[in-house]
PDB file of C-alpha atoms in Angstrom:
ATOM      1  CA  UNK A 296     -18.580  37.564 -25.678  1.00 45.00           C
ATOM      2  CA  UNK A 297     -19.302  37.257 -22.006  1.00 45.00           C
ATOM      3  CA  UNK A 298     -20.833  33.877 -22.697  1.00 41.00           C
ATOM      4  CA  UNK A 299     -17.294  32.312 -24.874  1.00 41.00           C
ATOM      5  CA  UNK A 300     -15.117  33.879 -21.565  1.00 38.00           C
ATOM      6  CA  UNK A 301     -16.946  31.709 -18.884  1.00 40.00           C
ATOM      7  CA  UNK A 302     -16.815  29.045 -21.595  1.00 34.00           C
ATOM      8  CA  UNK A 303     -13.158  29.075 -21.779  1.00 31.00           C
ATOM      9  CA  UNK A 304     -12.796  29.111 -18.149  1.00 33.00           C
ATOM     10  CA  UNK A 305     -15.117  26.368 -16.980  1.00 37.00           C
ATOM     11  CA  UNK A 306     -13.268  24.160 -20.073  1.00 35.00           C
ATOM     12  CA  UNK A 307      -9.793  25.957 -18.474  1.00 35.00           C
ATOM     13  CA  UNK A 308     -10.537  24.655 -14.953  1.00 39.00           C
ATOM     14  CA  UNK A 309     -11.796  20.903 -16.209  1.00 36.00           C
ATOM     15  CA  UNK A 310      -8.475  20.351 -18.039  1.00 35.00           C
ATOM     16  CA  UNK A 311      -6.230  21.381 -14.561  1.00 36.00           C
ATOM     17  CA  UNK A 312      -8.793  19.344 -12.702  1.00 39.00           C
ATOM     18  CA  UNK A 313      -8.113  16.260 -14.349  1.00 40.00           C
ATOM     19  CA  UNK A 314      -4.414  16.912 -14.648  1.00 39.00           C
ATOM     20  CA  UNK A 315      -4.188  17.128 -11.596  1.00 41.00           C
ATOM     21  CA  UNK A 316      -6.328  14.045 -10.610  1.00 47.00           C
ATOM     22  CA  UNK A 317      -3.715  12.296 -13.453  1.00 52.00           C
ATOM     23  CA  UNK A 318      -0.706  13.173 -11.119  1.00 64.00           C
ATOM     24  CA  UNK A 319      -2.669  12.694  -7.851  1.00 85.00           C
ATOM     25  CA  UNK A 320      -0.076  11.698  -4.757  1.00 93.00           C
ATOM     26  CA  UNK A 321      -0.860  10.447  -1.216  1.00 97.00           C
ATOM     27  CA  UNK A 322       1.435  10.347   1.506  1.00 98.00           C
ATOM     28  CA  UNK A 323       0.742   7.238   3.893  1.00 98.00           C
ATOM     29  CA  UNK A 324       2.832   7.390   6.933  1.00 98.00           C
ATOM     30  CA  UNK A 325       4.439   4.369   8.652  1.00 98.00           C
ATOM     31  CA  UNK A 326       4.428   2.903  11.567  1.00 98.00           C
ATOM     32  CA  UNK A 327       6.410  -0.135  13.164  1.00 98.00           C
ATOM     33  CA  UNK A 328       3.694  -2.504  14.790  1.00 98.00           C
ATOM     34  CA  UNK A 329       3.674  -4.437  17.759  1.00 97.00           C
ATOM     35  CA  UNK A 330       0.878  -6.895  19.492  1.00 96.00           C
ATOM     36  CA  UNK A 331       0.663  -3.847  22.180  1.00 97.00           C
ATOM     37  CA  UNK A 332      -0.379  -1.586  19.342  1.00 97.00           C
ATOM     38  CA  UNK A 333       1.051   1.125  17.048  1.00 97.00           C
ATOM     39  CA  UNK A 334       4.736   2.199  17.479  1.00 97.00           C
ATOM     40  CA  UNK A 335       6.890   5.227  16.417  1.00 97.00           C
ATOM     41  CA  UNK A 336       7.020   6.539  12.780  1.00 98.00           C
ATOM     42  CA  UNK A 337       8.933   5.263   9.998  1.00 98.00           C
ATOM     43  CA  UNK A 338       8.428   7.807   7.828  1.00 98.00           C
ATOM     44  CA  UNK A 339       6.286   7.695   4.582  1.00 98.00           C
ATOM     45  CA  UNK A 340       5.267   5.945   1.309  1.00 98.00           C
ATOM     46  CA  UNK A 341       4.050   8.037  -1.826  1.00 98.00           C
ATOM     47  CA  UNK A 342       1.373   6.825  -3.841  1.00 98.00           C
ATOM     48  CA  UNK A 343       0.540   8.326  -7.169  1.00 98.00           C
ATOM     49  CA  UNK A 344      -1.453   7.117 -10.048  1.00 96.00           C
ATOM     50  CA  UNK A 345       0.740   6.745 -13.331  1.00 96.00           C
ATOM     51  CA  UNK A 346      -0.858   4.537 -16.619  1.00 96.00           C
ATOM     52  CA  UNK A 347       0.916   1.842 -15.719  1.00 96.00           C
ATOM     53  CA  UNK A 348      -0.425   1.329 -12.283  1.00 96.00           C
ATOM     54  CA  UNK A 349      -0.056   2.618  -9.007  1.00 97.00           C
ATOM     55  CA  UNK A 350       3.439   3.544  -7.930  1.00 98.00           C
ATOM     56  CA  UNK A 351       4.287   3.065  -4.474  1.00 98.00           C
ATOM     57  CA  UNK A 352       7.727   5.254  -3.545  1.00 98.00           C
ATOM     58  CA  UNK A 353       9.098   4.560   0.208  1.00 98.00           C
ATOM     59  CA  UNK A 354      11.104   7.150   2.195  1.00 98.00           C
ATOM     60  CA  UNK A 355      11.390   4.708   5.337  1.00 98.00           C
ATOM     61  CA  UNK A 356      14.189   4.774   7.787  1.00 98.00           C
ATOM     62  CA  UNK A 357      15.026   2.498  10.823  1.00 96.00           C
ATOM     63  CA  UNK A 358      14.570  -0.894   9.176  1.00 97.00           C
ATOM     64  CA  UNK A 359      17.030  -3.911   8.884  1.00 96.00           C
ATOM     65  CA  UNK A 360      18.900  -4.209   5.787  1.00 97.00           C
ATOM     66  CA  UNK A 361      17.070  -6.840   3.560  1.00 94.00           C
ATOM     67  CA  UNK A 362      14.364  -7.917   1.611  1.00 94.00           C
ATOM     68  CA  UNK A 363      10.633  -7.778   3.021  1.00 94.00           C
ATOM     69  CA  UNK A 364       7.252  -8.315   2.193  1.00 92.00           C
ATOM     70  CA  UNK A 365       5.066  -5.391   0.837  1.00 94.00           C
ATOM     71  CA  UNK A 366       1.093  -5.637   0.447  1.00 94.00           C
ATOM     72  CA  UNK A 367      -2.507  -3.544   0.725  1.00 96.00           C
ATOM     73  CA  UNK A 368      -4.686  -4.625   3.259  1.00 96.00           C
ATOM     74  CA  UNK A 369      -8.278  -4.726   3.665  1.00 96.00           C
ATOM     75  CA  UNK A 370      -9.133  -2.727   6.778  1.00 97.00           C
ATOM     76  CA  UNK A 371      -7.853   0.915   7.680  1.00 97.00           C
ATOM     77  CA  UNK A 372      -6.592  -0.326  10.476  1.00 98.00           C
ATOM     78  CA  UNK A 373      -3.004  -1.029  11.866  1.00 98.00           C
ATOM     79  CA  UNK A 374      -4.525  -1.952  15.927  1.00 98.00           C
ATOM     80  CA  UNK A 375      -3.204  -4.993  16.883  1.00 98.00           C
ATOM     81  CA  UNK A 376      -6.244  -7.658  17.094  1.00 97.00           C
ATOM     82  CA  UNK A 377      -6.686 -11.282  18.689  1.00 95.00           C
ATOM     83  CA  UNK A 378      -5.942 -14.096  15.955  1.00 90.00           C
ATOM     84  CA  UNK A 379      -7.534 -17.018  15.392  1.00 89.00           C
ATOM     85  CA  UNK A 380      -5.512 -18.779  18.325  1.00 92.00           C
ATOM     86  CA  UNK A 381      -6.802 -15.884  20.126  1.00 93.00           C
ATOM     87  CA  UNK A 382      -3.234 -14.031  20.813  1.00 94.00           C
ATOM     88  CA  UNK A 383      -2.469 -10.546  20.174  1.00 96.00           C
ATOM     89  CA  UNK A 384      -0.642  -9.992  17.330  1.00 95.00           C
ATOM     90  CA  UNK A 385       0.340  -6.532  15.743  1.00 97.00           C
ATOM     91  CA  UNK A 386      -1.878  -5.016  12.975  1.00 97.00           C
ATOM     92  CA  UNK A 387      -4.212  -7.908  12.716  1.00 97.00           C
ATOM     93  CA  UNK A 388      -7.230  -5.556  12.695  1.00 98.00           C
ATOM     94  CA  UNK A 389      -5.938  -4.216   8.632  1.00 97.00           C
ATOM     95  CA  UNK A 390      -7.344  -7.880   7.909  1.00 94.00           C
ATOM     96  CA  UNK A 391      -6.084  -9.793   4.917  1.00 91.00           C
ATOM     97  CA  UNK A 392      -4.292  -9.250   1.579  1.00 90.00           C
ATOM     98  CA  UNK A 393      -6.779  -6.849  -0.272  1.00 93.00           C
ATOM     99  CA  UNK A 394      -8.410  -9.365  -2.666  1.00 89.00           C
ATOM    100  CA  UNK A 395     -12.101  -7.836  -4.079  1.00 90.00           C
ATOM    101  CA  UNK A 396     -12.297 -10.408  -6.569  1.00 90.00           C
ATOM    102  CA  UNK A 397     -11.533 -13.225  -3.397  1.00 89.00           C
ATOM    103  CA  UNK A 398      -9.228 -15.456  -5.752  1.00 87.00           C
ATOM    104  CA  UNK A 399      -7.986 -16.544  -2.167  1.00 84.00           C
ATOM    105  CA  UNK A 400      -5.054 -16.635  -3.946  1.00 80.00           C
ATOM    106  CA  UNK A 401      -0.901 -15.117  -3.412  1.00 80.00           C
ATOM    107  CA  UNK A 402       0.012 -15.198  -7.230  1.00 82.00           C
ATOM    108  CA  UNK A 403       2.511 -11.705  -6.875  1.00 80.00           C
ATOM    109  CA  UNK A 404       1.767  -8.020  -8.193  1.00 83.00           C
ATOM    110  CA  UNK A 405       1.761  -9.467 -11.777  1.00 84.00           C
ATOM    111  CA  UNK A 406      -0.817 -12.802 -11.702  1.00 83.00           C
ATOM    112  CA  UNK A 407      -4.310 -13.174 -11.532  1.00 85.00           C
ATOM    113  CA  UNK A 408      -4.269 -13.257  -7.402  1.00 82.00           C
ATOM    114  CA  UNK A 409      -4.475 -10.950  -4.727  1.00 84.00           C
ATOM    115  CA  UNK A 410      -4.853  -7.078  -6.071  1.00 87.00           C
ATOM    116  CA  UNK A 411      -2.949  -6.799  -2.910  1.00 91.00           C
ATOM    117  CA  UNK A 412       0.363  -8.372  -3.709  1.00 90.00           C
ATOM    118  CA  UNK A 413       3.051  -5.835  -4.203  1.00 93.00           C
ATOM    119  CA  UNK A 414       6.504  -6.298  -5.529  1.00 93.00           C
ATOM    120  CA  UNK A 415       9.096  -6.468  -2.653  1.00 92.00           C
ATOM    121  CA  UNK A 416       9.913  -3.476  -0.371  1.00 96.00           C
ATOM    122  CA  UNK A 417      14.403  -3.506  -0.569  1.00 96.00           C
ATOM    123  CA  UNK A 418      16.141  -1.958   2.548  1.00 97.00           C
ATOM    124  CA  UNK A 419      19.468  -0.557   1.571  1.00 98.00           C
ATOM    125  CA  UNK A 420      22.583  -0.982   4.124  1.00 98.00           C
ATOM    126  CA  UNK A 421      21.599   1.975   6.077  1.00 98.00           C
ATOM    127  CA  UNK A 422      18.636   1.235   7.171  1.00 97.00           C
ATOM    128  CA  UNK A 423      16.334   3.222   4.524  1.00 98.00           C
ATOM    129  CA  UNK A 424      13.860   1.481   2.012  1.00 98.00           C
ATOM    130  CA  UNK A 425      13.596   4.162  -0.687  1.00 98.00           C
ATOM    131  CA  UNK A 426      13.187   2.039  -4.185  1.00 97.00           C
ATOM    132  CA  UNK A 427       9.920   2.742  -5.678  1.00 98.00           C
ATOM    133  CA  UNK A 428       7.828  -0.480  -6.992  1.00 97.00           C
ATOM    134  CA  UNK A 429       4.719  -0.382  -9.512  1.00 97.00           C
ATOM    135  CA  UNK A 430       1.632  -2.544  -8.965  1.00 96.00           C
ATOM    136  CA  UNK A 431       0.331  -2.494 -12.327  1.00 95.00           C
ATOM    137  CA  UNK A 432      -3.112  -4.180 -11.434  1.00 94.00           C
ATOM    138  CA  UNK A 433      -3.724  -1.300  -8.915  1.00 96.00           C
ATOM    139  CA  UNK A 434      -4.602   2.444  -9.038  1.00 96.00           C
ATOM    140  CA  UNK A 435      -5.639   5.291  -6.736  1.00 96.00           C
ATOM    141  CA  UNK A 436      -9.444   3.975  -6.506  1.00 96.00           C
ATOM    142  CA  UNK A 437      -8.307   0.854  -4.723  1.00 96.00           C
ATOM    143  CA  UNK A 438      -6.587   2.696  -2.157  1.00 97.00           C
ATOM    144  CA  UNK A 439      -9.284   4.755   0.209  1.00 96.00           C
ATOM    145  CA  UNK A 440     -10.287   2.503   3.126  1.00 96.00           C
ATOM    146  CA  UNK A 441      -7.019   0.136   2.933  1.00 98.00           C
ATOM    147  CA  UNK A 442      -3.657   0.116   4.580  1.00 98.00           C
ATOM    148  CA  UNK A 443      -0.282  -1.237   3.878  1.00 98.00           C
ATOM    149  CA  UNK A 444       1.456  -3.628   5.441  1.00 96.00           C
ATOM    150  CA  UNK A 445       5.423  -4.387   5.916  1.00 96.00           C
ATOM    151  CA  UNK A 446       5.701  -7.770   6.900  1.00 94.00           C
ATOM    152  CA  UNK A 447       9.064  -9.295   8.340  1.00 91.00           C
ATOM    153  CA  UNK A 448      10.776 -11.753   5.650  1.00 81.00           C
ATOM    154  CA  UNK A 449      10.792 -11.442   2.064  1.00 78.00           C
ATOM    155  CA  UNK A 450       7.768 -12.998  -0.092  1.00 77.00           C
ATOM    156  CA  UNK A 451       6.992 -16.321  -2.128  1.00 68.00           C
ATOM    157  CA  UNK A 452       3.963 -15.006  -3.435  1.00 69.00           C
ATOM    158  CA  UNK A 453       2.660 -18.236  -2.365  1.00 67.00           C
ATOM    159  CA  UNK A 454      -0.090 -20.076  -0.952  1.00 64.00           C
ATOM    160  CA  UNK A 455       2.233 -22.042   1.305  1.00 63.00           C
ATOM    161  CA  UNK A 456       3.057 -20.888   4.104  1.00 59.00           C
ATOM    162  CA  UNK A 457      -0.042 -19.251   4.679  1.00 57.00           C
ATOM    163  CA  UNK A 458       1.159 -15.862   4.621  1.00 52.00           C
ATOM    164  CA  UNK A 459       2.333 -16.066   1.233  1.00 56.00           C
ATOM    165  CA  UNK A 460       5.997 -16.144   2.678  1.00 53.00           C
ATOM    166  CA  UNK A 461       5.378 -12.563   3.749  1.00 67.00           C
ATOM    167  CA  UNK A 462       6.054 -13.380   7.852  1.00 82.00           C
ATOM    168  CA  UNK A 463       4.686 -11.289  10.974  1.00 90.00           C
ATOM    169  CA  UNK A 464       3.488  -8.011  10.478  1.00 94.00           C
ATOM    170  CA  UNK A 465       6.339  -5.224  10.989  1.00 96.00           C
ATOM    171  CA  UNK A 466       5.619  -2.126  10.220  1.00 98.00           C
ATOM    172  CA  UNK A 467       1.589  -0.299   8.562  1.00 98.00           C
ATOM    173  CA  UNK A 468       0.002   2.600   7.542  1.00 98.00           C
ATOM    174  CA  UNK A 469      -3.515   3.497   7.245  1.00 98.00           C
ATOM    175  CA  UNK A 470      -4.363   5.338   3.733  1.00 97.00           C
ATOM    176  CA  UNK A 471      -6.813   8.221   4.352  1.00 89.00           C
ATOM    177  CA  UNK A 472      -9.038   8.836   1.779  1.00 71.00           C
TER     178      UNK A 472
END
C-alpha cells in the first residue's frame, strides 16, 4: 500500500509539473534606449507558451500613439554598442533579428524568415501598447538568452531598407532565463 501512495504522488506531482510548464509566463521588463545606454522603464511584456505559439502581451506606457516594429533579438543585451560606421547607437549590443536557421531573411512572424519577426506592437491614443500578438513559429525555448526590441516606425517585413522597415531602436528588454 505504501508503495501505490508514493506512486500516486510522484505521478500527482509530474502532471502539475507539466501543467504548469504548459502555462509557463515570463515577465520581460522594458526599457526606452538611447546611444548613452539604458533609460527609464516602460513597463512589461508577458510571454507565455500557448499551442499556437508564443504569445507576447504588452502592458507598456509612455509611447507615441502608432504603429511600431516588434522583434527578438540575438544577444541579452540592450547596451548601446558602436555600429558599423562606428557611432553609438542604442541597443546595438542585442545584435540582429534572432534568425538560428540564418535565412538572412525579414519575411514577417508568418514566412519562412527570421524566427524573430513579430507581428506589430499597436500604441493606443494614450500612450499604452497593451494588444497581445502571437508568433506562431516561436515558443518559450527560443526565448532564454534573447531580448526584444521596439524599434521606431512600423515594419515591411522586408529586406529593403535594411532594417526590415523596423527603424532605430526605441525601447528593449533582456529575457532572463
Amino acid at each position: 500500500m505504501r508503495y501505490s501512495t508514493s506512486l500516486t504522488v510522484i505521478a500527482a506531482s509530474l502532471l502539475v509539473s507539466a501543467a504548469a510548464q504548459a502555462n509557463e509566463t515570463l515577465d520581460v521588463e522594458m526599457h526606452k534606449v538611447s546611444a548613452e545606454g539604458i533609460e527609464e522603464s516602460i513597463g512589461t511584456v508577458s510571454l507565455e507558451s500557448t499551442e499556437h505559439g508564443l504569445l507576447l502581451t504588452p502592458s507598456l506606457t509612455d509611447l507615441e500613439p502608432g504603429v511600431y516594429g516588434f522583434h527578438v533579438h540575438e544577444n541579452a543585451s540592450c547596451d548601446p554598442a558602436e555600429n558599423e560606421d562606428g557611432e553609438m547607437t542604442a541597443a546595438q549590443a542585442a545584435g540582429g533579428h534572432y534568425d538560428p536557421e540564418e535565412t538572412g531573411t525579414h519575411q514577417g512572424p508568418y514566412g519562412d524568415g527570421h524566427l524573430g519577426d513579430l507581428p506589430v506592437l499597436t500604441v493606443n491614443d494614450d500612450g499604452e501598447a497593451n494588444l497581445p500578438v502571437l508568433a506562431p513559429r516561436l515558443g518559450m525555448e527560443d526565448m532564454p538568452g534573447r531580448s526584444l526590441m521596439i524599434h521606431e516606425g512600423g515594419d515591411t517585413y522586408s529586406d529593403e531598407p535594411h532594417l526590415g522597415g523596423g527603424g532605430g531602436r526605441m525601447a528593449c528588454g533582456v529575457v532572463e532565463s
